[in-house]
Coordinates of C-alpha atoms in Angstrom, one line a residue:
X890 CA 175.8 150.4 7.6
X891 CA 173.4 152.8 6.2
X892 CA 170.7 151.6 9.7
X893 CA 173.6 152.0 12.1
X894 CA 175.3 155.6 11.0
X895 CA 171.4 156.5 11.2
X896 CA 171.9 156.9 14.6
X897 CA 174.9 158.9 15.1
X898 CA 173.6 161.6 12.1
X899 CA 170.8 161.9 14.9
X900 CA 173.3 162.9 17.6
X901 CA 175.5 164.1 15.8
X902 CA 172.0 167.0 14.5
X903 CA 171.0 167.9 18.1
X904 CA 174.5 168.6 19.1
X905 CA 174.7 171.1 16.4
X906 CA 171.1 172.4 16.5
X907 CA 171.1 172.8 20.7
X908 CA 174.6 174.3 20.2
X909 CA 173.6 177.1 17.4
X910 CA 171.1 177.9 19.3
X911 CA 173.1 178.2 22.4
X912 CA 175.3 180.1 19.9
X913 CA 172.8 182.9 18.7
X914 CA 171.4 183.1 22.3
X915 CA 174.9 184.3 23.9
X916 CA 175.6 186.6 20.7
X917 CA 172.1 188.5 20.7
X918 CA 172.5 191.6 19.4
X919 CA 176.2 191.8 18.2
X920 CA 177.8 190.4 21.5
X921 CA 181.5 189.4 20.3
X922 CA 182.7 186.6 22.5
X923 CA 186.7 186.1 22.9
X924 CA 188.9 182.9 24.3
X925 CA 191.7 184.9 26.5
X926 CA 194.8 184.2 28.1
X927 CA 196.8 186.2 30.1
X928 CA 199.7 186.4 32.6
X929 CA 198.7 186.8 36.4
X930 CA 201.7 189.0 38.2
X931 CA 203.1 186.3 39.9
X932 CA 203.8 184.7 36.0
X933 CA 200.7 182.3 36.6
X934 CA 198.6 181.5 33.3
X935 CA 195.7 183.1 33.4
X936 CA 192.2 182.0 31.6
X937 CA 188.9 183.7 30.9
X938 CA 185.6 184.5 28.2
X939 CA 185.4 188.2 27.0
X940 CA 182.1 188.6 26.2
X941 CA 182.4 192.4 24.6
X942 CA 178.9 194.7 23.4
X943 CA 178.6 196.4 20.2
X944 CA 178.9 199.5 22.0
X945 CA 181.9 199.0 23.6
X946 CA 184.9 200.7 21.8
X947 CA 188.3 202.7 22.2
X948 CA 186.3 205.7 21.5
X949 CA 183.5 205.0 23.9
X950 CA 184.3 202.5 26.3
X951 CA 181.7 200.7 28.4
X952 CA 181.6 199.6 31.3
X953 CA 182.9 196.6 33.2
X954 CA 182.4 193.0 35.0
X955 CA 184.3 190.8 36.5
X956 CA 182.1 187.8 36.9
X957 CA 184.4 184.6 38.8
X958 CA 182.5 180.6 39.2
X959 CA 182.0 179.2 42.1
X960 CA 184.0 176.2 43.9
X961 CA 184.5 172.9 41.6
X962 CA 183.0 174.8 38.5
X963 CA 184.7 177.1 35.1
X964 CA 184.2 180.2 33.3
X965 CA 181.1 178.8 31.6
X966 CA 179.0 178.3 34.5
X967 CA 178.9 182.4 35.0
X968 CA 177.6 182.5 30.4
X969 CA 174.1 182.9 31.9
X970 CA 174.8 186.5 34.3
X971 CA 177.7 187.0 31.3
X972 CA 175.1 187.4 28.4
X973 CA 173.2 189.8 30.9
X974 CA 175.9 191.6 31.8
X975 CA 176.8 191.8 28.4
X976 CA 173.0 192.3 27.2
X977 CA 172.7 195.4 28.7
X978 CA 176.2 197.2 26.7
X979 CA 179.2 195.5 29.9
X980 CA 181.3 194.2 28.6
X981 CA 182.2 191.3 31.0
X982 CA 185.1 189.4 31.8
X983 CA 184.1 185.6 32.7
X984 CA 187.1 184.1 34.5
X985 CA 188.4 180.8 35.3
X986 CA 190.1 180.3 39.2
X987 CA 193.0 179.6 39.7
X988 CA 193.1 176.2 39.5
X989 CA 190.3 175.9 38.2
X990 CA 189.0 175.7 33.9
X991 CA 192.7 176.5 32.0
X992 CA 193.8 178.8 34.4
X993 CA 196.9 177.8 36.1
X994 CA 196.8 175.8 39.2
X995 CA 196.4 175.5 43.0
X996 CA 193.0 176.1 43.5
X997 CA 193.3 178.7 45.8
X998 CA 196.4 180.4 45.2
X999 CA 196.6 184.0 43.6
X1000 CA 193.8 185.8 45.4
X1001 CA 192.1 183.0 43.5
X1002 CA 192.5 184.4 40.6
X1003 CA 190.5 188.1 41.6
X1004 CA 193.4 190.2 41.8
X1005 CA 194.8 189.3 38.2
X1006 CA 191.2 189.2 36.4
X1007 CA 190.3 192.7 37.5
X1008 CA 194.0 193.8 36.1
X1009 CA 193.1 192.6 33.1
X1010 CA 189.6 193.7 32.9
X1011 CA 191.3 197.0 33.6
X1012 CA 193.7 197.0 31.1
X1013 CA 190.8 197.0 27.8
X1014 CA 190.9 199.8 25.6
X1015 CA 186.9 199.1 25.0
X1016 CA 187.0 199.5 28.9
X1017 CA 185.4 202.4 31.2
X1018 CA 187.7 202.4 33.8
X1019 CA 185.3 205.0 35.9
X1020 CA 182.6 202.0 35.8
X1021 CA 183.9 198.2 36.8
X1022 CA 181.7 196.1 39.0
X1023 CA 183.0 193.1 40.6
X1024 CA 180.3 189.7 40.8
X1025 CA 181.0 186.5 42.4
X1026 CA 178.4 182.6 43.0
X1027 CA 180.3 181.1 45.9
X1028 CA 183.9 180.8 46.3
X1029 CA 183.3 183.2 42.9
X1030 CA 182.6 185.9 45.7
X1031 CA 186.0 185.6 47.7
X1032 CA 187.4 186.0 44.5
X1033 CA 185.7 189.1 43.8
X1034 CA 186.2 190.5 47.6
X1035 CA 190.5 189.5 46.8
X1036 CA 190.3 191.6 44.0
X1037 CA 188.6 194.6 45.6
X1038 CA 191.0 194.0 48.9
X1039 CA 194.4 194.2 46.0
X1040 CA 192.8 197.0 44.3
X1041 CA 190.2 199.6 46.5
X1042 CA 189.8 202.2 44.2
X1043 CA 189.6 200.3 41.1
X1044 CA 185.5 198.7 41.7
X1045 CA 182.3 200.9 42.0
X1046 CA 180.1 198.0 42.8
X1047 CA 180.4 194.2 44.4
X1048 CA 177.9 191.6 44.1
X1049 CA 177.8 188.2 46.3
X1050 CA 175.6 185.8 44.7
X1051 CA 175.5 182.8 47.6
X1052 CA 178.6 184.4 49.3
X1053 CA 179.5 186.7 52.3
X1054 CA 182.7 188.3 53.7
X1055 CA 185.1 187.3 56.3
X1056 CA 186.2 183.7 57.2
X1057 CA 187.5 181.1 55.8
X1058 CA 188.1 183.1 52.9
X1059 CA 188.0 187.0 52.8
X1060 CA 188.5 189.9 54.5
X1061 CA 185.8 191.1 57.0
X1062 CA 183.1 193.7 56.0
X1063 CA 182.0 196.4 57.4
X1064 CA 179.0 199.3 56.8
X1065 CA 182.1 201.1 54.5
X1066 CA 183.8 198.3 52.5
X1067 CA 183.3 196.8 50.0
X1068 CA 181.5 199.6 48.0
X1069 CA 178.0 199.1 46.7
X1070 CA 177.4 196.3 47.4
X1071 CA 174.9 193.8 47.0
X1072 CA 174.2 190.4 48.8
X1073 CA 171.9 187.2 47.0
X1074 CA 171.8 184.8 49.6
X1075 CA 169.2 182.4 48.6
X1076 CA 166.1 180.9 50.5
X1077 CA 167.5 177.4 50.6
X1078 CA 171.2 178.3 50.2
X1079 CA 173.4 175.0 51.6
X1080 CA 176.0 177.1 53.2
X1081 CA 174.3 179.5 55.5
X1082 CA 176.2 178.6 58.0
X1083 CA 180.1 178.5 56.7
X1084 CA 179.1 181.9 54.9
X1085 CA 177.6 183.7 57.6
X1086 CA 177.5 182.0 60.7
X1087 CA 173.4 181.3 60.5
X1088 CA 171.4 178.3 61.6
X1089 CA 168.9 178.6 58.7
X1090 CA 169.3 180.8 55.3
X1091 CA 165.9 182.4 55.6
X1092 CA 167.5 184.1 59.1
X1093 CA 170.1 186.1 57.5
X1094 CA 169.4 189.0 57.8
X1095 CA 169.0 188.6 61.2
X1096 CA 172.3 187.2 62.3
X1097 CA 175.9 189.7 63.6
X1098 CA 178.2 188.6 60.8
X1099 CA 176.1 190.4 58.0
X1100 CA 174.5 193.1 60.2
X1101 CA 177.8 193.9 60.8
X1102 CA 178.6 194.9 57.3
X1103 CA 174.8 196.7 56.9
X1104 CA 176.0 198.7 59.9
X1105 CA 172.8 198.4 61.6
X1106 CA 171.7 196.1 65.0
X1107 CA 168.4 194.7 63.7
X1108 CA 166.8 192.2 61.2
X1109 CA 168.0 193.7 57.3
X1110 CA 164.9 194.1 55.3
X1111 CA 165.0 192.0 51.7
X1112 CA 165.0 194.5 49.3
X1113 CA 165.4 197.6 50.9
X1114 CA 168.8 199.9 50.1
X1115 CA 171.1 200.9 53.5
X1116 CA 173.6 203.8 53.6
X1117 CA 174.2 206.3 50.4
X1118 CA 175.3 204.9 46.6
X1119 CA 177.1 208.3 46.2
X1120 CA 179.6 207.1 49.1
X1121 CA 180.0 203.9 47.6
X1122 CA 178.3 202.6 51.2
X1123 CA 174.9 201.4 49.4
X1124 CA 173.8 197.7 51.1
X1125 CA 170.9 195.8 50.0
X1126 CA 169.8 192.1 50.9
X1127 CA 167.9 189.7 48.5
X1128 CA 166.8 186.4 49.0
X1129 CA 165.6 184.1 45.9
X1130 CA 164.0 181.5 46.5
X1131 CA 166.6 178.6 44.8
X1132 CA 169.7 176.6 46.3
X1133 CA 173.0 177.6 46.3
X1134 CA 173.8 176.5 43.1
X1135 CA 170.5 177.0 41.8
X1136 CA 171.2 180.7 41.9
X1137 CA 173.1 179.9 37.7
X1138 CA 169.4 179.2 36.5
X1139 CA 167.6 181.9 38.2
X1140 CA 165.7 184.2 37.1
X1141 CA 165.1 186.1 39.8
X1142 CA 169.2 185.1 40.9
X1143 CA 170.7 187.0 37.9
X1144 CA 167.2 189.2 37.7
X1145 CA 169.1 191.2 41.6
X1146 CA 172.2 191.4 39.8
X1147 CA 171.5 193.3 36.6
X1148 CA 169.4 195.4 38.3
X1149 CA 172.2 196.4 41.0
X1150 CA 174.2 197.1 38.4
X1151 CA 172.2 198.7 36.9
X1152 CA 171.2 201.3 40.6
X1153 CA 175.5 201.7 40.9
X1154 CA 176.8 201.8 37.4
X1155 CA 176.7 205.3 34.6
X1156 CA 176.8 203.3 30.6
X1157 CA 175.1 200.8 29.9
X1158 CA 172.0 199.6 27.4
X1159 CA 168.8 199.9 30.1
X1160 CA 166.9 196.5 29.8
X1161 CA 164.6 195.7 32.5
X1162 CA 165.9 192.7 35.2
X1163 CA 162.8 190.4 34.0
X1164 CA 164.1 190.7 29.9
X1165 CA 166.4 187.9 30.7
X1166 CA 167.0 185.6 27.2
X1167 CA 169.9 182.7 28.9
X1168 CA 167.1 180.0 29.0
X1169 CA 167.7 179.5 25.9
X1170 CA 171.3 179.2 25.8
X1171 CA 170.7 176.5 29.2
X1172 CA 168.6 174.6 27.0
X1173 CA 170.5 174.3 23.5
X1174 CA 173.8 173.2 25.8
X1175 CA 171.6 170.9 27.3
X1176 CA 170.6 169.4 24.1
X1177 CA 173.8 169.7 23.0
X1178 CA 174.6 167.3 25.8
X1179 CA 172.2 164.8 25.3
X1180 CA 173.1 164.7 21.6
X1181 CA 176.5 164.1 22.9
X1182 CA 175.3 161.2 24.7
X1183 CA 173.0 159.6 21.5
X1184 CA 176.3 160.5 18.4
X1185 CA 178.6 157.6 21.2
X1186 CA 175.6 155.1 20.9
X1187 CA 175.5 155.4 17.2
X1188 CA 179.2 155.6 16.8
X1189 CA 180.0 152.7 18.6
X1190 CA 176.8 150.8 16.8
X1191 CA 178.0 152.4 13.2
X1192 CA 181.9 150.4 14.6
X1193 CA 181.0 147.2 15.9
X1194 CA 178.9 146.7 12.1
X1195 CA 182.7 146.9 10.6
X1196 CA 185.2 143.6 10.4
X1197 CA 187.4 144.8 13.2
X1198 CA 184.4 144.6 15.3
X1199 CA 182.7 141.5 14.4
X1200 CA 184.1 139.6 17.3
X1201 CA 182.0 141.7 19.6
X1202 CA 179.3 141.2 17.5
X1203 CA 179.1 137.1 17.6
X1204 CA 177.8 137.0 21.4
X1205 CA 175.2 139.9 21.0
X1206 CA 172.0 136.8 21.4
X1207 CA 172.1 133.5 22.9
X1208 CA 173.5 132.9 26.1
X1209 CA 175.9 134.5 27.1
X1210 CA 174.7 135.3 30.7
X1211 CA 172.7 133.1 32.5
X1212 CA 169.0 134.4 32.7
X1213 CA 168.2 136.3 36.4
X1214 CA 165.3 134.4 38.1
X1215 CA 162.4 136.7 39.2
X1216 CA 162.4 136.3 42.8
X1217 CA 163.8 137.9 46.3
X1218 CA 167.4 137.4 45.4
X1219 CA 166.8 139.4 42.2
X1220 CA 164.9 142.0 44.6
X1221 CA 167.5 141.6 47.1
X1222 CA 170.2 142.2 45.1
X1223 CA 168.5 145.6 43.7
X1224 CA 167.9 147.2 46.8
X1225 CA 170.9 146.9 47.7
X1226 CA 172.6 148.3 44.4
X1227 CA 170.6 150.7 44.7
X1228 CA 171.4 151.9 48.6
X1229 CA 174.3 150.5 48.6
X1230 CA 176.9 152.9 46.9
X1231 CA 174.7 156.6 49.2
X1232 CA 175.2 154.8 52.4
X1233 CA 178.9 154.6 52.0
X1234 CA 179.2 158.3 50.0
X1235 CA 179.2 160.3 53.1
X1236 CA 182.3 158.0 54.9
X1237 CA 183.4 158.3 51.2
X1238 CA 183.9 161.7 50.9
X1239 CA 185.2 161.9 54.9
X1240 CA 187.6 158.5 54.4
X1241 CA 189.3 160.1 51.3
X1242 CA 189.8 163.8 52.8
X1243 CA 192.1 162.2 55.2
X1244 CA 193.6 160.0 53.2
X1245 CA 194.6 161.9 49.8
X1246 CA 195.0 165.1 50.2
X1247 CA 195.9 167.3 47.2
X1248 CA 199.5 165.6 46.2
X1249 CA 201.8 165.7 43.2
X1250 CA 200.2 162.7 42.4
X1251 CA 196.7 162.9 43.8
X1252 CA 196.4 166.5 42.3
X1253 CA 192.1 167.1 42.6
X1254 CA 191.0 166.6 45.9
X1255 CA 187.3 166.0 45.6
X1256 CA 187.6 163.7 42.6
X1257 CA 190.2 161.7 44.9
X1258 CA 186.9 161.6 47.3
X1259 CA 185.4 160.1 44.7
X1260 CA 187.8 157.8 43.4
X1261 CA 188.0 156.3 47.6
X1262 CA 183.7 156.0 47.1
X1263 CA 184.0 153.9 43.7
X1264 CA 187.4 152.0 45.5
X1265 CA 185.6 150.8 47.7
X1266 CA 182.6 150.3 46.4
X1267 CA 184.4 148.1 43.5
X1268 CA 185.8 145.8 46.9
X1269 CA 182.1 145.1 47.7
X1270 CA 181.2 144.4 44.5
X1271 CA 183.9 141.5 44.7
X1272 CA 182.6 140.8 47.8
X1273 CA 178.4 140.1 47.2
X1274 CA 179.8 139.0 43.4
X1275 CA 179.9 135.4 44.7
X1276 CA 175.6 135.6 45.4
X1277 CA 175.0 137.0 42.6
X1278 CA 173.6 134.6 38.8
X1279 CA 176.1 132.5 38.0
X1280 CA 177.7 133.9 34.6
X1281 CA 179.6 132.4 31.5
X1282 CA 181.8 135.5 30.2
X1283 CA 183.0 135.2 26.7
X1284 CA 186.6 135.2 25.8
X1285 CA 188.8 137.4 23.3
X1286 CA 186.6 140.3 23.8
X1287 CA 189.0 142.5 25.9
X1288 CA 191.0 143.8 23.4
X1289 CA 188.1 145.0 20.3
X1290 CA 186.5 145.9 23.5
X1291 CA 189.0 148.5 24.3
X1292 CA 189.4 149.6 21.0
X1293 CA 185.6 150.1 20.1
X1294 CA 185.7 152.2 23.5
X1295 CA 188.7 154.5 22.7
X1296 CA 187.2 155.1 18.4
X1297 CA 183.6 156.2 20.5
X1298 CA 185.5 158.0 23.2
X1299 CA 187.7 159.8 20.5
X1300 CA 185.0 160.6 18.4
X1301 CA 183.1 162.3 21.5
X1302 CA 186.2 164.5 22.4
X1303 CA 186.6 165.3 18.4
X1304 CA 183.0 166.6 18.5
X1305 CA 183.2 168.6 22.1
X1306 CA 186.0 170.1 20.8
X1307 CA 184.4 171.7 17.1
X1308 CA 181.5 173.1 19.2
X1309 CA 184.3 174.9 21.7
X1310 CA 186.5 175.7 18.8
X1311 CA 183.6 177.1 16.1
X1312 CA 179.9 178.0 18.2
X1313 CA 182.5 178.8 21.9
X1314 CA 180.3 176.7 24.0
X1315 CA 181.0 173.5 26.4
X1316 CA 178.4 171.2 26.2
X1317 CA 176.3 171.4 29.6
X1318 CA 172.8 171.7 31.7
X1319 CA 173.5 173.4 34.7
X1320 CA 176.8 172.8 36.6
X1321 CA 176.9 169.3 34.6
X1322 CA 179.4 169.9 32.0
X1323 CA 181.6 168.7 29.6
X1324 CA 184.4 170.6 28.1
X1325 CA 188.1 170.0 26.6
X1326 CA 190.5 168.9 29.2
X1327 CA 193.1 171.6 29.8
X1328 CA 197.3 169.9 30.1
X1329 CA 197.3 169.7 33.6
X1330 CA 193.6 167.8 33.7
X1331 CA 194.7 165.7 30.9
X1332 CA 197.9 164.4 33.1
X1333 CA 195.2 164.2 36.2
X1334 CA 193.3 162.0 33.9
X1335 CA 195.5 159.9 33.3
X1336 CA 196.4 158.8 36.8
X1337 CA 192.6 159.4 37.9
X1338 CA 191.1 156.7 34.7
X1339 CA 192.3 153.4 35.9
X1340 CA 190.6 153.0 38.7
X1341 CA 187.3 154.6 38.1
X1342 CA 187.3 152.3 34.8
X1343 CA 188.3 149.1 37.4
X1344 CA 185.1 150.5 39.0
X1345 CA 182.4 150.5 36.1
X1346 CA 184.4 146.7 35.0
X1347 CA 183.5 145.1 38.5
X1348 CA 180.0 147.3 38.9
X1349 CA 178.6 146.8 35.8
X1350 CA 179.4 143.1 34.9
X1351 CA 177.5 142.3 38.6
X1352 CA 175.1 144.6 37.2
X1353 CA 174.2 142.8 34.0
X1354 CA 174.6 139.8 35.8
X1355 CA 171.5 139.8 38.3
X1356 CA 169.2 141.8 36.0
X1357 CA 170.6 141.4 32.1
X1358 CA 169.1 138.7 29.9
X1359 CA 168.7 137.9 26.2
X1360 CA 164.9 138.7 25.0
X1361 CA 163.9 140.9 28.2
X1362 CA 162.0 143.8 26.4
X1363 CA 163.8 147.1 25.6
X1364 CA 162.3 149.6 27.9
X1365 CA 162.1 147.5 30.8
X1366 CA 166.1 147.1 30.3
X1367 CA 167.1 150.4 30.4
X1368 CA 164.0 151.3 33.3
X1369 CA 165.5 148.3 35.6
X1370 CA 169.3 149.1 35.3
X1371 CA 169.4 153.0 34.9
X1372 CA 166.4 152.5 38.2
X1373 CA 169.4 150.6 39.7
X1374 CA 172.1 152.9 39.1
X1375 CA 169.9 156.4 39.6
X1376 CA 167.6 155.9 42.7
X1377 CA 169.9 155.6 45.6
X1378 CA 170.9 158.6 45.1
X1379 CA 168.2 160.3 43.9
X1380 CA 166.8 159.4 47.6
X1381 CA 169.8 160.5 49.0
X1382 CA 169.4 164.2 47.8
X1383 CA 164.9 164.0 47.9
X1384 CA 165.8 163.2 51.9
X1385 CA 168.8 165.8 52.0
X1386 CA 166.5 169.0 49.7
X1387 CA 163.5 168.0 51.8
X1388 CA 164.8 168.3 55.0
X1389 CA 166.4 171.5 53.5
X1390 CA 162.9 172.9 52.0
X1391 CA 161.3 172.3 55.6
X1392 CA 164.0 172.5 58.2
X1393 CA 166.6 175.3 56.7
X1394 CA 169.1 172.7 56.8
X1395 CA 170.8 169.9 55.8
X1396 CA 171.1 167.1 57.7
X1397 CA 175.0 166.5 58.6
X1398 CA 175.8 163.0 59.1
X1399 CA 179.7 164.0 59.9
X1400 CA 180.0 165.7 62.9
X1401 CA 183.5 168.7 62.7
X1402 CA 183.3 169.1 59.1
X1403 CA 180.2 171.1 58.2
X1404 CA 181.7 173.0 54.9
X1405 CA 182.3 169.2 53.2
X1406 CA 178.3 168.4 54.3
X1407 CA 177.0 170.7 51.8
X1408 CA 180.0 170.3 49.4
X1409 CA 179.6 166.2 48.4
X1410 CA 175.9 166.6 48.9
X1411 CA 176.1 169.1 45.3
X1412 CA 178.6 167.3 44.0
X1413 CA 175.7 164.1 44.6
X1414 CA 173.7 165.6 42.7
X1415 CA 176.0 165.4 39.5
X1416 CA 175.5 161.3 39.8
X1417 CA 171.9 161.8 38.8
X1418 CA 172.9 162.4 35.2
X1419 CA 176.0 161.1 35.3
X1420 CA 175.0 157.3 36.2
X1421 CA 171.2 158.0 33.6
X1422 CA 174.4 158.7 31.0
X1423 CA 176.1 154.9 32.0
X1424 CA 172.9 153.4 32.7
X1425 CA 172.1 153.7 28.5
X1426 CA 175.3 153.2 27.1
X1427 CA 175.6 149.9 28.8
X1428 CA 172.2 148.7 28.6
X1429 CA 172.7 149.9 24.8
X1430 CA 175.9 148.3 24.4
X1431 CA 174.9 144.9 25.9
X1432 CA 171.8 144.0 23.8
X1433 CA 174.7 144.6 21.0
X1434 CA 177.4 142.6 22.4
X1435 CA 175.8 140.4 25.3
X1436 CA 178.9 141.5 27.8
X1437 CA 179.2 144.3 29.9
X1438 CA 182.8 145.0 29.5
X1439 CA 182.2 147.7 26.4
X1440 CA 180.2 150.2 28.3
X1441 CA 182.3 149.6 31.4
X1442 CA 185.3 150.8 29.4
X1443 CA 183.5 153.6 27.7
X1444 CA 181.6 154.8 30.7
X1445 CA 185.2 154.4 31.9
X1446 CA 187.1 156.9 30.0
X1447 CA 184.4 159.3 30.4
X1448 CA 183.1 159.8 33.5
X1449 CA 186.9 160.2 34.8
X1450 CA 187.1 162.7 31.6
X1451 CA 183.9 164.0 33.4
X1452 CA 185.2 164.7 36.8
X1453 CA 188.5 165.8 36.0
X1454 CA 187.6 168.4 33.6
X1455 CA 184.6 170.0 36.1
X1456 CA 186.4 169.7 39.5
X1457 CA 189.6 172.5 40.8
X1458 CA 192.8 171.1 40.9
X1459 CA 194.6 171.7 44.3
X1460 CA 198.4 171.0 43.9
X1461 CA 200.7 172.7 41.4

């Protein structure tokens, strides 16, 4: 039992050390973080993290910033911006948009939650109401623009990170609105066409739409201030060398926002724009996320040693599965496993958008689209199963597999709860994140978990029939299963981002729906860490049980959790 507990202890220690690093980074210099819920104008519940620097008191109010994440993210995604704003003496309200995180659905409702967020920021007694800044990434930009439109005299400056004024969801801008605007739009942003009507991000300054906002008719010079800060007409365009989601982990992108508020807001604590510590938080929460997976593996190993799960242990060695024979069939199976999922990816998303719009049953549009992809691949796998090597599935393992999967995920839930309660963190690196579900998200989870779990049961059964055998060297075993799961999406993303880097545009295989391609391409990045974790979990559990079922059930429960808490709820 002692040896079996070691891996769980290692995972818990990694989580703790990473969590402490993240916690002390985001509270550096005496910053206090409050997890708040407040009621919007229409009775809707809103959620935010409030970062309060020590200089902000009722006697000495500090400047305030409303910081808002983009589509399919949550308030913690703006944490790196919030840390740097708060270190400079600004009170930061990092808002959950409507329908995201812990704010009431629907997404796109209530002005995205922007007016409610700004009203809440202004209600805080330790905030200087004459020095308010607004910052939003992507759809978060439209959120703060909605706030600026609803309360035109309630702020002094605004930063759009990877966002735009105007269609499809924001008020059109002009040389006098919004006030003191910084446009931070990356050189490799996937949404240049949608946001500004620009064929390429690097041609942004030459498009009529942004020139109208700047009040000029010639190409905009990067880094030049147009207009007058005192009159509220100042404009600046900055272009860091990252992608759209890359803004979140870019010293350039964060530095430009910090610098603009330093020029346009009074008060605060002057620091150089390149004096940034947020990366330590990313390292900490990223380590905690890795530690979480290690903790789950250790928990499985620990539980497997209990008498209640003896039936699972009995087939850990021996001829539970016929050994795959190397040769053309195995090579063909590998490449089919690699290539079919990415080939079906964009068509499945397009089909999901048509067949499963948000409804009272399936309330999350993007989760439904991933589900359609999973069901298509489940059907293809079932059709191909007859050509995979014969296996002799162990009997009597269904109930113990389900029990151990539920127990493992329950331990994981407790670990995430403790991280949230004690350290005010979720488990994340960049926008890959796992956090506690809201009640709305938990209800969605109960509906999505069955199809996703069925997908993993079938696909991992096929995977291990093809590539797992007793006595296979561990390094080779893990490498083959992880590569089979991840390589296809790695190739897809490499092709797309290589094309973007070379030409300034993504390849668009879907006609008449330009927004779907960049959105689904960014969502596709999630498959890389998620399927890496699935590969490790399924291989670890197969090696100890000789069955694909325990790992498949754990994967189904975990991945559904990851998906339903990390997206938007579109139906109230």
